[in-house]
Coordinates of N, CA and C in Angstrom, one line a residue:
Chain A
X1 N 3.8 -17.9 4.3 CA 4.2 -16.5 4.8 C 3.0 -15.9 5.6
X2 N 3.1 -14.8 6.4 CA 1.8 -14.2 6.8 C 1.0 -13.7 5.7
X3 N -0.2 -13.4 6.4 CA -1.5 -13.3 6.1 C -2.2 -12.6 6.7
X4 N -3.0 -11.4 6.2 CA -3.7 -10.8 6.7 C -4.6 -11.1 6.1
X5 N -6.0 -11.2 7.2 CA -7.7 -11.3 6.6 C -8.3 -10.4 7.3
X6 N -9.4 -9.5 6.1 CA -10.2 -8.7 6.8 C -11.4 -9.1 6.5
X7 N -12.0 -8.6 7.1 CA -13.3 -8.9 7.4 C -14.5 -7.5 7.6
X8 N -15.3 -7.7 7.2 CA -16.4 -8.2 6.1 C -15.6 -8.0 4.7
X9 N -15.7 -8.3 3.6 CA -15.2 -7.9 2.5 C -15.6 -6.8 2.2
X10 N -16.9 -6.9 2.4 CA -17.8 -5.8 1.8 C -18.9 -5.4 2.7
X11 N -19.3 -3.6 2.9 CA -20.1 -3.4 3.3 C -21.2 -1.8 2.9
X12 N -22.4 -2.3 2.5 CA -23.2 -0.7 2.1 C -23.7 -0.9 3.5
X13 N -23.9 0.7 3.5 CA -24.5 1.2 5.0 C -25.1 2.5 4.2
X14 N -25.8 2.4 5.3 CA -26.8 4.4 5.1 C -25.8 5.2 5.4
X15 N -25.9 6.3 5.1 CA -25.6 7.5 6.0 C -25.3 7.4 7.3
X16 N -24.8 8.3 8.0 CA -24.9 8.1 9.3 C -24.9 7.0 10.3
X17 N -24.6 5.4 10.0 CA -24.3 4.6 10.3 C -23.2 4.6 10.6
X18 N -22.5 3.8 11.7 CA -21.3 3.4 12.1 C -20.6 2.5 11.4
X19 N -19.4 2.0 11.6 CA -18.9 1.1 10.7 C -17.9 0.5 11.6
X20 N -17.8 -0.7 11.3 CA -16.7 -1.7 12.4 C -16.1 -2.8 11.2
X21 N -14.7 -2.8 11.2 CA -13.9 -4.2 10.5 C -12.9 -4.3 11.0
X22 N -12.5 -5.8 10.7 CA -11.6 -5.9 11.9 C -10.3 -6.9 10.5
X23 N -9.5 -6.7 11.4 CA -8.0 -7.3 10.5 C -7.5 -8.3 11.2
X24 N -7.4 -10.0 10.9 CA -6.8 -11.0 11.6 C -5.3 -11.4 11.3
X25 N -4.3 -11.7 11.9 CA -3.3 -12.7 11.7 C -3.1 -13.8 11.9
X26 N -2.2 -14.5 11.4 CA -1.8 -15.7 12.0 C -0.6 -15.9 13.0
X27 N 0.0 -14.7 12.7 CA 1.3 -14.1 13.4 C 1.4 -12.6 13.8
X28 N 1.9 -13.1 15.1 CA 2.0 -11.9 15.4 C 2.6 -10.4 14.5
X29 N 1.9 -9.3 14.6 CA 2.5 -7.8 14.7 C 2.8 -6.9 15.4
X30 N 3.9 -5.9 15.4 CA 4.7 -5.4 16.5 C 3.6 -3.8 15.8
X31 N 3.2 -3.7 15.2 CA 2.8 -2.6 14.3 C 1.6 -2.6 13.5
X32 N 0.3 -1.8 13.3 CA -0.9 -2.4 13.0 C -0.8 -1.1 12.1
X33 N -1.2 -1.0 10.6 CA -1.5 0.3 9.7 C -2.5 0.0 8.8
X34 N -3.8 1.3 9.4 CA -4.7 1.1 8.6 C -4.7 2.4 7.1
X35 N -4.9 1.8 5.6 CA -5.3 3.0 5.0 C -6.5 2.9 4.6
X36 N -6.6 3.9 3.5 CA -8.3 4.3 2.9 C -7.9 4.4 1.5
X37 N -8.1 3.4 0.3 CA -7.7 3.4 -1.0 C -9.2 3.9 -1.8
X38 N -9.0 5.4 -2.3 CA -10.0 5.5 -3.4 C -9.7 4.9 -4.7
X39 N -10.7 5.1 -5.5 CA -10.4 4.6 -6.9 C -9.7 5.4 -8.1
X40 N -8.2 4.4 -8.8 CA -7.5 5.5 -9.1 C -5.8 6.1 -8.5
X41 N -6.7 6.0 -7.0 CA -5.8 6.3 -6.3 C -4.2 5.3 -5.6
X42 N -3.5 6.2 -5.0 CA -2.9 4.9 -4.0 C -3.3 5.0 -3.1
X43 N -3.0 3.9 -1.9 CA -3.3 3.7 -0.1 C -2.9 5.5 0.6
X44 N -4.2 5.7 1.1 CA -3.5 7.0 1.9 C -4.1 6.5 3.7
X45 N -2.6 6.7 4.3 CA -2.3 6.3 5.5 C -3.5 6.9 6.8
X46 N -4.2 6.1 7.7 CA -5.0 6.3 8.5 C -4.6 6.8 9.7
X47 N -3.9 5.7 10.4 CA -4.0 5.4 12.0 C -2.5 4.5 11.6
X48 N -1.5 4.6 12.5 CA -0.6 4.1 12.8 C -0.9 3.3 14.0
X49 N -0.8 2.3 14.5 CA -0.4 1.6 15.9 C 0.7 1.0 16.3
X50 N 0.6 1.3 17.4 CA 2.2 0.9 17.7 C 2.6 0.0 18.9
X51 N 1.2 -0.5 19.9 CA 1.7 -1.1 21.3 C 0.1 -2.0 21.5
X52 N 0.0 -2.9 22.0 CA -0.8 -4.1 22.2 C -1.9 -3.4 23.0
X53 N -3.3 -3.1 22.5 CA -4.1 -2.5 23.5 C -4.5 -0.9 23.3
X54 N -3.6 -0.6 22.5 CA -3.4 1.1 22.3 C -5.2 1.5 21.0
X55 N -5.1 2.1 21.4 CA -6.7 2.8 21.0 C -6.3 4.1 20.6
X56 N -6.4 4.3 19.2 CA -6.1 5.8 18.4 C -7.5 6.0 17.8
X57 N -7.6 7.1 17.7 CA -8.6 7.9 16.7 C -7.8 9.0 15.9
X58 N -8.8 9.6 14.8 CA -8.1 10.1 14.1 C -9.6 11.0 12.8
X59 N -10.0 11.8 14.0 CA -11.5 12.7 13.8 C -12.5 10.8 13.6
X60 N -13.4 10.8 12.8 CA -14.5 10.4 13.3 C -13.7 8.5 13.4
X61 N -12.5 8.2 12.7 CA -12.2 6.8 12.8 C -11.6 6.4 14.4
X62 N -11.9 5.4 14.6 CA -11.2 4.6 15.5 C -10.4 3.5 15.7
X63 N -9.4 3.0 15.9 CA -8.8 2.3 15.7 C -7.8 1.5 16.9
X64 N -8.0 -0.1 16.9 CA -7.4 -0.9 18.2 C -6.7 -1.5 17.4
X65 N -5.5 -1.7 18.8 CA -4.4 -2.6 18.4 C -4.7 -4.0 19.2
X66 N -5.0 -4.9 18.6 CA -5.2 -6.0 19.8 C -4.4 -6.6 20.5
X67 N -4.9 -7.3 22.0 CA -4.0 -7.5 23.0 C -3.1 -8.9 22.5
X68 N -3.8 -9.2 21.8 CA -3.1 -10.7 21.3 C -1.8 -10.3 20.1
X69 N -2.0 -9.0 19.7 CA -0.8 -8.7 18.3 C -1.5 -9.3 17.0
X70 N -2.1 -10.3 16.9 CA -2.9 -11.3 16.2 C -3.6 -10.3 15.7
X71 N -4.2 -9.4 15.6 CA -5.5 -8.3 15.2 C -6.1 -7.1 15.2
X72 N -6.4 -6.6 14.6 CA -6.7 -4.8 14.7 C -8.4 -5.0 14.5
X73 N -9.0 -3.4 14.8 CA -10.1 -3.1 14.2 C -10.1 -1.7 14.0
X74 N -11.3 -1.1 13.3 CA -11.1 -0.5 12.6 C -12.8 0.2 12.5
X75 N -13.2 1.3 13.4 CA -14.5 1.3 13.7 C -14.4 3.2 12.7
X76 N -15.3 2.8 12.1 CA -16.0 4.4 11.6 C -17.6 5.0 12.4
X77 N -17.3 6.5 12.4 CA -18.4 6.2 13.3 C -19.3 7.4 12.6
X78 N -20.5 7.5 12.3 CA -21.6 8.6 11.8 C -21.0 9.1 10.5
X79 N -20.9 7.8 9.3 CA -20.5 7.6 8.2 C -21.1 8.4 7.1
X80 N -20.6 9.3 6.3 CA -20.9 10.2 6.0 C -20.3 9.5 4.0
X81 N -20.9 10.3 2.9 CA -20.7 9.5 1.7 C -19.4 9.7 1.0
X82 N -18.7 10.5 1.7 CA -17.0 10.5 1.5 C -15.9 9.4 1.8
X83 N -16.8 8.5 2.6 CA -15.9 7.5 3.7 C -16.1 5.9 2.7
X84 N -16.9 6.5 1.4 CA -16.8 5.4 0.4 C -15.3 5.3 0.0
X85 N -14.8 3.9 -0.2 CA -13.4 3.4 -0.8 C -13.5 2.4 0.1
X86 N -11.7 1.4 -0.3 CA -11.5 0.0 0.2 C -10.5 0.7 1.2
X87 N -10.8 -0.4 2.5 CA -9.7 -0.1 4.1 C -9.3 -0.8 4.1
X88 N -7.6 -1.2 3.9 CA -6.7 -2.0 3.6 C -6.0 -1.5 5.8
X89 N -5.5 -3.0 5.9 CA -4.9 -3.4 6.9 C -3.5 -3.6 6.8
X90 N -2.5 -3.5 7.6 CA -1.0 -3.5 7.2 C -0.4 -4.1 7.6
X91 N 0.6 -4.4 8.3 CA 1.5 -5.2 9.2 C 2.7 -5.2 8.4
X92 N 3.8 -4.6 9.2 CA 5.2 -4.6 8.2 C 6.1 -5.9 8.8
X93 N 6.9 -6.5 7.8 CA 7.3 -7.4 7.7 C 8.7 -6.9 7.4
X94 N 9.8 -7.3 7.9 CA 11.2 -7.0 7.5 C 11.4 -5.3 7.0
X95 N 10.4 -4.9 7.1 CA 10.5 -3.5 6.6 C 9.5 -3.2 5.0
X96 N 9.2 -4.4 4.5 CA 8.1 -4.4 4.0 C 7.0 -4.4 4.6
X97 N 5.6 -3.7 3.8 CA 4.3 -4.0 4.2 C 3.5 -5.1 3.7
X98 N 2.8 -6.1 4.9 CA 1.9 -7.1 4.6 C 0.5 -6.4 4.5
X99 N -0.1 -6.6 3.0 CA -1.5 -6.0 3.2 C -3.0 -7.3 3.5
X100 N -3.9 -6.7 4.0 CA -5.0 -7.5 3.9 C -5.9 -7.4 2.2
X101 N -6.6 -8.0 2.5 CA -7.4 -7.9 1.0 C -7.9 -6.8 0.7
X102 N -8.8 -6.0 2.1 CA -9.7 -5.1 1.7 C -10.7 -4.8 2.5
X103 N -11.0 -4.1 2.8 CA -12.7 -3.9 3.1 C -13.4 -3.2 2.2
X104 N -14.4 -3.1 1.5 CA -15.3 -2.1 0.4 C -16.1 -1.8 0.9
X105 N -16.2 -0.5 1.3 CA -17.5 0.6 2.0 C -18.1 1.5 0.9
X106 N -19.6 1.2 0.7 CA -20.1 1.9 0.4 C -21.2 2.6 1.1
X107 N -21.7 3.9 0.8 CA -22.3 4.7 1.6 C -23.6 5.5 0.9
X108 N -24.7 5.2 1.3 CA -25.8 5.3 0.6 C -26.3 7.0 1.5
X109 N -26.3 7.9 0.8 CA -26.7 9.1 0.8 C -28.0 8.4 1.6
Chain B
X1 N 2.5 20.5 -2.7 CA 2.6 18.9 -2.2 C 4.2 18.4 -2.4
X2 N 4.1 18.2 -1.6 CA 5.5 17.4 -0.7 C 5.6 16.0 -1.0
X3 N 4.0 15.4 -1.1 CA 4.0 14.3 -0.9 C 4.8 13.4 -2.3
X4 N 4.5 11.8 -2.2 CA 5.2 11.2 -3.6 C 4.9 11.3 -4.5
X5 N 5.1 11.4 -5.6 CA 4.7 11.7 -6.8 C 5.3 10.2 -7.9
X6 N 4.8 10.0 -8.7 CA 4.7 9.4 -9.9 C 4.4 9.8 -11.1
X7 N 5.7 9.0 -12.2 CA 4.9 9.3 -13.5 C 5.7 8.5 -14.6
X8 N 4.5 8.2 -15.5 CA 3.6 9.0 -15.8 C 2.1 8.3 -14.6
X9 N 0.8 8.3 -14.9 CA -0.2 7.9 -14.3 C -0.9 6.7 -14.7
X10 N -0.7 7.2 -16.2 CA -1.3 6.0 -17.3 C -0.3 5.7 -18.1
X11 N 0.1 4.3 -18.4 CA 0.6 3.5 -19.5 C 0.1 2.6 -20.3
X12 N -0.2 2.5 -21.7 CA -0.6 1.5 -22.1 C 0.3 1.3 -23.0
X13 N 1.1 -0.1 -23.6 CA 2.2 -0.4 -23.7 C 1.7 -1.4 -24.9
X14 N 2.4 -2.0 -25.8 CA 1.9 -3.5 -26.1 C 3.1 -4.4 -25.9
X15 N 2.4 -5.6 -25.9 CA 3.4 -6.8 -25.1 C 4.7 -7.2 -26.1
X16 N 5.9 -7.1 -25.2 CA 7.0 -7.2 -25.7 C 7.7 -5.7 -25.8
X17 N 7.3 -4.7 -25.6 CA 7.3 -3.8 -25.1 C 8.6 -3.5 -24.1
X18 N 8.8 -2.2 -23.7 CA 10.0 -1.7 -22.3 C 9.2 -0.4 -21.7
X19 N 8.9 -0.8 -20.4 CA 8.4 0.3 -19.8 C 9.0 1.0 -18.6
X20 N 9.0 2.1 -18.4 CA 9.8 2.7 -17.0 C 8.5 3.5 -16.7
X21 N 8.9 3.6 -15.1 CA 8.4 4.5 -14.0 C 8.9 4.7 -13.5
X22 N 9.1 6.4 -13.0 CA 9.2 6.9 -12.3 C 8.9 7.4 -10.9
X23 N 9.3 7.6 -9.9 CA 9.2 7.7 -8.4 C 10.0 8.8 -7.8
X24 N 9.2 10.1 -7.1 CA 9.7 10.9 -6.6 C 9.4 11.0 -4.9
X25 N 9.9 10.4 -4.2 CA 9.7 10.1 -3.0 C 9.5 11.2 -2.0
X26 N 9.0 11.3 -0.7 CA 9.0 12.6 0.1 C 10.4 13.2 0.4
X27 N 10.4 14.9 0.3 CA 12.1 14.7 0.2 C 13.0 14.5 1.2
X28 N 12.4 14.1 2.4 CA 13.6 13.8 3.5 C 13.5 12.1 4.2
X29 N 12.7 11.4 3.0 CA 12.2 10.3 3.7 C 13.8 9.4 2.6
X30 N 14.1 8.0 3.4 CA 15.1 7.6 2.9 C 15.0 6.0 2.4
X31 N 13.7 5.4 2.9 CA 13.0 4.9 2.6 C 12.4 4.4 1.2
X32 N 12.5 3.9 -0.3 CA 11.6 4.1 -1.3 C 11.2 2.4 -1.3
X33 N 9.9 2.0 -1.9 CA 9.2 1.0 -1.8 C 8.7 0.9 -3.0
X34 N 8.7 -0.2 -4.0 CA 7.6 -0.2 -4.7 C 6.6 -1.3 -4.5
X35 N 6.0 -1.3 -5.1 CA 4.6 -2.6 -5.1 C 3.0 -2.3 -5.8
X36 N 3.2 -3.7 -5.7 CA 1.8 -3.9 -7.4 C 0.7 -4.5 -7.3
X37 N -0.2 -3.7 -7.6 CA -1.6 -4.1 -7.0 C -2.8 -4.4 -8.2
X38 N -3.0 -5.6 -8.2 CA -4.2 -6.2 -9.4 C -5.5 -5.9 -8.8
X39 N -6.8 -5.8 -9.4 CA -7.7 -5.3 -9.5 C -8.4 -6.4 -8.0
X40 N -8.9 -5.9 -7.4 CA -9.4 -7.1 -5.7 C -8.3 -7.0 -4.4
X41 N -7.1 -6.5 -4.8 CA -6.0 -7.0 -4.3 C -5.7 -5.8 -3.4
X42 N -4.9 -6.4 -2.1 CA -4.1 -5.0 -1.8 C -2.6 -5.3 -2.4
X43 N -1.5 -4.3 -1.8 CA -0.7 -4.0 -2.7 C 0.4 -4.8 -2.3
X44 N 1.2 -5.8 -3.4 CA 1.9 -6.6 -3.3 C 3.6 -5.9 -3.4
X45 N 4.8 -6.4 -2.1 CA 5.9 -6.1 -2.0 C 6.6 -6.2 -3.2
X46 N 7.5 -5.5 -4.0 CA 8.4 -5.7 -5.0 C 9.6 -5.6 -4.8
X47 N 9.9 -4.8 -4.0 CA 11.3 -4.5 -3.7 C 11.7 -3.0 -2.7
X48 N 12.6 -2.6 -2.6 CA 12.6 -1.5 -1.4 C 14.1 -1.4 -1.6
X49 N 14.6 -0.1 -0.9 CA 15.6 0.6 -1.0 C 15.9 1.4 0.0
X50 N 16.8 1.8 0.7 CA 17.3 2.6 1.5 C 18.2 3.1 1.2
X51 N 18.2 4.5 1.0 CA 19.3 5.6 0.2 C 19.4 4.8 -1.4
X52 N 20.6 4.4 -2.0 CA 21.0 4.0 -2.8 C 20.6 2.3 -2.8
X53 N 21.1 2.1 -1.8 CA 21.2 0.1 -1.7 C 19.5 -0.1 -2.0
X54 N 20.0 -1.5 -2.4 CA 18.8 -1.8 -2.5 C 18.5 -3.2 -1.5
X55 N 17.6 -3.3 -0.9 CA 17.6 -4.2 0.0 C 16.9 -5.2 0.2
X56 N 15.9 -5.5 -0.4 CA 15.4 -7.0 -0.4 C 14.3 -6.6 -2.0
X57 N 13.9 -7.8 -2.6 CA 13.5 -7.5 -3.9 C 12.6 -9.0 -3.6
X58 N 11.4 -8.8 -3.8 CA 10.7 -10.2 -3.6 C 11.1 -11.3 -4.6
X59 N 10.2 -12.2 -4.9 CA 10.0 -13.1 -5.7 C 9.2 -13.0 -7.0
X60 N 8.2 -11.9 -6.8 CA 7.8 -11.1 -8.0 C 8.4 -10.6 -8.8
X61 N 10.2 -10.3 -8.0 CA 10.2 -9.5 -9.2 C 11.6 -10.3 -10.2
X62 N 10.5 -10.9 -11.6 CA 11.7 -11.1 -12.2 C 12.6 -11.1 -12.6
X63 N 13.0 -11.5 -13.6 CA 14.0 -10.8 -14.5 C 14.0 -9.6 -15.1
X64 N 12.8 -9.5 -15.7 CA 12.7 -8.3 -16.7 C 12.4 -7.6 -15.2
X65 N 12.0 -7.1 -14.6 CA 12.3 -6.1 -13.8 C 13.4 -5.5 -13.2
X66 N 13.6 -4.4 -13.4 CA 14.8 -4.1 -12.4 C 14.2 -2.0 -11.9
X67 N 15.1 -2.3 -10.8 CA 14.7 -1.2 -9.8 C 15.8 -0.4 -9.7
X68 N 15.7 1.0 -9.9 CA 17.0 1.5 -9.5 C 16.9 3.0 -8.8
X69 N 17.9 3.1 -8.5 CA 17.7 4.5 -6.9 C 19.0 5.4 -7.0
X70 N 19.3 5.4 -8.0 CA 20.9 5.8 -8.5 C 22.0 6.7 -7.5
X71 N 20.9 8.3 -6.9 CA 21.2 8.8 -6.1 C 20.3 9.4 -4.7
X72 N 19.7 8.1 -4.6 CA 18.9 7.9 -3.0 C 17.8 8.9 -2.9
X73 N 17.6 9.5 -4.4 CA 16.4 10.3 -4.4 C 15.3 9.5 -5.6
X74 N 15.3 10.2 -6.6 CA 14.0 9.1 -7.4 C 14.8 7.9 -7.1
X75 N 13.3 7.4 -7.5 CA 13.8 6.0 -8.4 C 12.9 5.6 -9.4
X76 N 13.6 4.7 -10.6 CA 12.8 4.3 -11.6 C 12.9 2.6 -11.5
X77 N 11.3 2.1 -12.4 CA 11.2 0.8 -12.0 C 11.1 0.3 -13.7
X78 N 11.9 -0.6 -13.9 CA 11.9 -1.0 -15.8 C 11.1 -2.1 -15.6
X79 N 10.2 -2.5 -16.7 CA 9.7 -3.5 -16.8 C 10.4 -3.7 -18.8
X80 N 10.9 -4.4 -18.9 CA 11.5 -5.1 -20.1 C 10.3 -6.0 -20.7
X81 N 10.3 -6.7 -22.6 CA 9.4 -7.1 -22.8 C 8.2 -7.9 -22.0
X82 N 7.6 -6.5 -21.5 CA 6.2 -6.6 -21.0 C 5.2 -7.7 -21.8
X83 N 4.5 -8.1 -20.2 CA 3.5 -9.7 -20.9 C 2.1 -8.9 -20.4
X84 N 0.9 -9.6 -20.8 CA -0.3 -9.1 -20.3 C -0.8 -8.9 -18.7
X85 N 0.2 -10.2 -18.3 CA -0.1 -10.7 -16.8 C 0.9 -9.3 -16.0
X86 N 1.7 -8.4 -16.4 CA 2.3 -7.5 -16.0 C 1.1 -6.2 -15.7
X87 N -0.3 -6.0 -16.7 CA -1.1 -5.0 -16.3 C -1.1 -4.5 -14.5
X88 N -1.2 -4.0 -14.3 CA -1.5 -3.7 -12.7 C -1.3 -2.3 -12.2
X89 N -1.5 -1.8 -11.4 CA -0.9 -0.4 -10.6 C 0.3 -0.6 -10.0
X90 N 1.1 0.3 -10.1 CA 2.5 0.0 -9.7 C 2.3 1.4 -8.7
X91 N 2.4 0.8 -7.3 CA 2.7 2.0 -6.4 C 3.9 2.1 -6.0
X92 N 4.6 3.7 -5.9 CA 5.5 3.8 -4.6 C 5.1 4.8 -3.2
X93 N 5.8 3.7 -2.7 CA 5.7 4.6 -1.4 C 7.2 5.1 -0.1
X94 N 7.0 5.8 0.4 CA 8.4 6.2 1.2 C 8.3 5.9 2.3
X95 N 9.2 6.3 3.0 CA 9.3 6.5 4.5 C 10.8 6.7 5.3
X96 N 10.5 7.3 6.5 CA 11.8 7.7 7.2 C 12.3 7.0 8.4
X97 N 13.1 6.0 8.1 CA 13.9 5.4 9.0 C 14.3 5.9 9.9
X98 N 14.4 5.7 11.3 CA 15.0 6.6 12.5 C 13.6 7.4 13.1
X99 N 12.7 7.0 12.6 CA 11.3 8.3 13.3 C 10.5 6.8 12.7
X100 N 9.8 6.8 12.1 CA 8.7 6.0 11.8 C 8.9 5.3 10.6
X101 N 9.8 4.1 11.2 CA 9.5 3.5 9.6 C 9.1 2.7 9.2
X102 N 7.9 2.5 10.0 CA 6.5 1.4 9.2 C 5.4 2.6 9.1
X103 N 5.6 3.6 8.8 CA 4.5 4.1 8.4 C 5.2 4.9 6.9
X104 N 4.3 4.3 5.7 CA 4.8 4.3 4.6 C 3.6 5.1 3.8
X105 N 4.1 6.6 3.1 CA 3.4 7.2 2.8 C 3.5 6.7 1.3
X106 N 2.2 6.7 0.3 CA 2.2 5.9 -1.1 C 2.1 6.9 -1.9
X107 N 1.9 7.0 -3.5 CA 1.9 8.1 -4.4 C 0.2 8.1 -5.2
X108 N 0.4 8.3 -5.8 CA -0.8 8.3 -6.4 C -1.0 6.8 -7.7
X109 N 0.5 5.7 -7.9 CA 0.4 5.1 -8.9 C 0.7 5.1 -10.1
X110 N 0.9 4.0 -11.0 CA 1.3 4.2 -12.4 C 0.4 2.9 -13.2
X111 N -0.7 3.1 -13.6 CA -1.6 2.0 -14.0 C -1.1 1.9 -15.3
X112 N -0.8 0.3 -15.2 CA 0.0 0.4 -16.8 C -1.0 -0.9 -17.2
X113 N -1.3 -0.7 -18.1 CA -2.3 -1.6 -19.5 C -1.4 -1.9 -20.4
X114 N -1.2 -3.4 -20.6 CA -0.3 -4.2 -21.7 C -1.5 -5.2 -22.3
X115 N -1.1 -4.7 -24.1 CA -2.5 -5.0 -24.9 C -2.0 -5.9 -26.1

């Protein structure tokens, strides 16, 4: 079945550093959804995508739909220590969501 | 808040056990979802519903599970003599068919511990 991989799994950064991860497929998506899972919590929704190429932001995140359908990214920018949790990638499937594993950002004051 | 709601938050059960959850979806979304997420993991498909029907139910979900949506607003999720391998977060989430419906708003969870 599909498969989403993110990439890095894991990342600490300073303060004020940027952040970039990106989400691969093996198959295409018509629809790219990024969230932000604290701990505890459930997935709370980021960035929707919706068209091959399309570039949303959403205050300091950024977020590409790639030209291929095959992949997203997912750039944070002047990362601040609230922007700690895991960034799950989405792709719906029949009306289900496909998730990726994860990304884990931590953020060093 | 408008948004989904769940309950209870915490469950700890012992095995062989019967457990329900509850799901209070956004109220004009027609959309309910659930899915279960182990500790590394993101969150795995269980089944889904639109209004009343219920419309596809993965391979996860057993026997002892059943899902119900009675009148297209909550829904509850039974898990029957519960096993260890059942621990996990049980999320729902919604959404509104006809406007956006891959964008699926989640709840906050039902972390159930079977001991």
């Amino acid at each position: 079945g599909q498969q989403l991989n993110q990439s890095p799994q894991s990342m600490f950064i300073q303060e004020g550093e940027d952040v970039s991860m990106n989400c691969t497929s093996s198959s295409i998506f018509n629809t790219w959804l990024w969230y932000k899972q604290e701990p505890g919590e459930g997935p709370v929704l980021l960035i929707a995508l919706y068209k091959a190429g399309e570039l949303t932001s959403n205050g300091r995140l950024t977020a590409q739909f790639g030209i291929t359908r095959k992949d997203s990214f997912l750039n944070i920018s002047a990362s601040i220590p609230s922007d700690v949790g895991i960034y799950f990638c989405a792709g719906p499937n029949t009306g289900k969501l496909i998730f990726g594993q994860g990304t884990t950002l931590q953020v060093k004051p | 808040d408008t948004g989904v709601s769940q309950n209870p938050r915490h469950k700890i059960t012992k095995r062989g056990q019967n457990v329900t959850f509850r799901c209070d979806p956004i109220s004009e979304h027609n959309r309910l979802y659930w899915y279960r997420q182990t500790l590394g993991q993101g969150p795995e498909f269980l089944t889904y519903f639109q209004n009343e029907a219920q419309l596809e139910k993965s391979r996860l979900l057993s026997d002892r599970f059943s899902a119900e949506r009675p009148k297209g607003s909550f829904s509850t999720l039974e898990i029957q003599r519960t096993e260890q391998g059942d621990s996990a977060m049980y999320l729902c989430a919604s959404s509104l068919v006809g406007l956006a419906p891959d964008e699926q708003y989640f709840g906050p969870g039902t972390r159930l511990t079977v001991t």
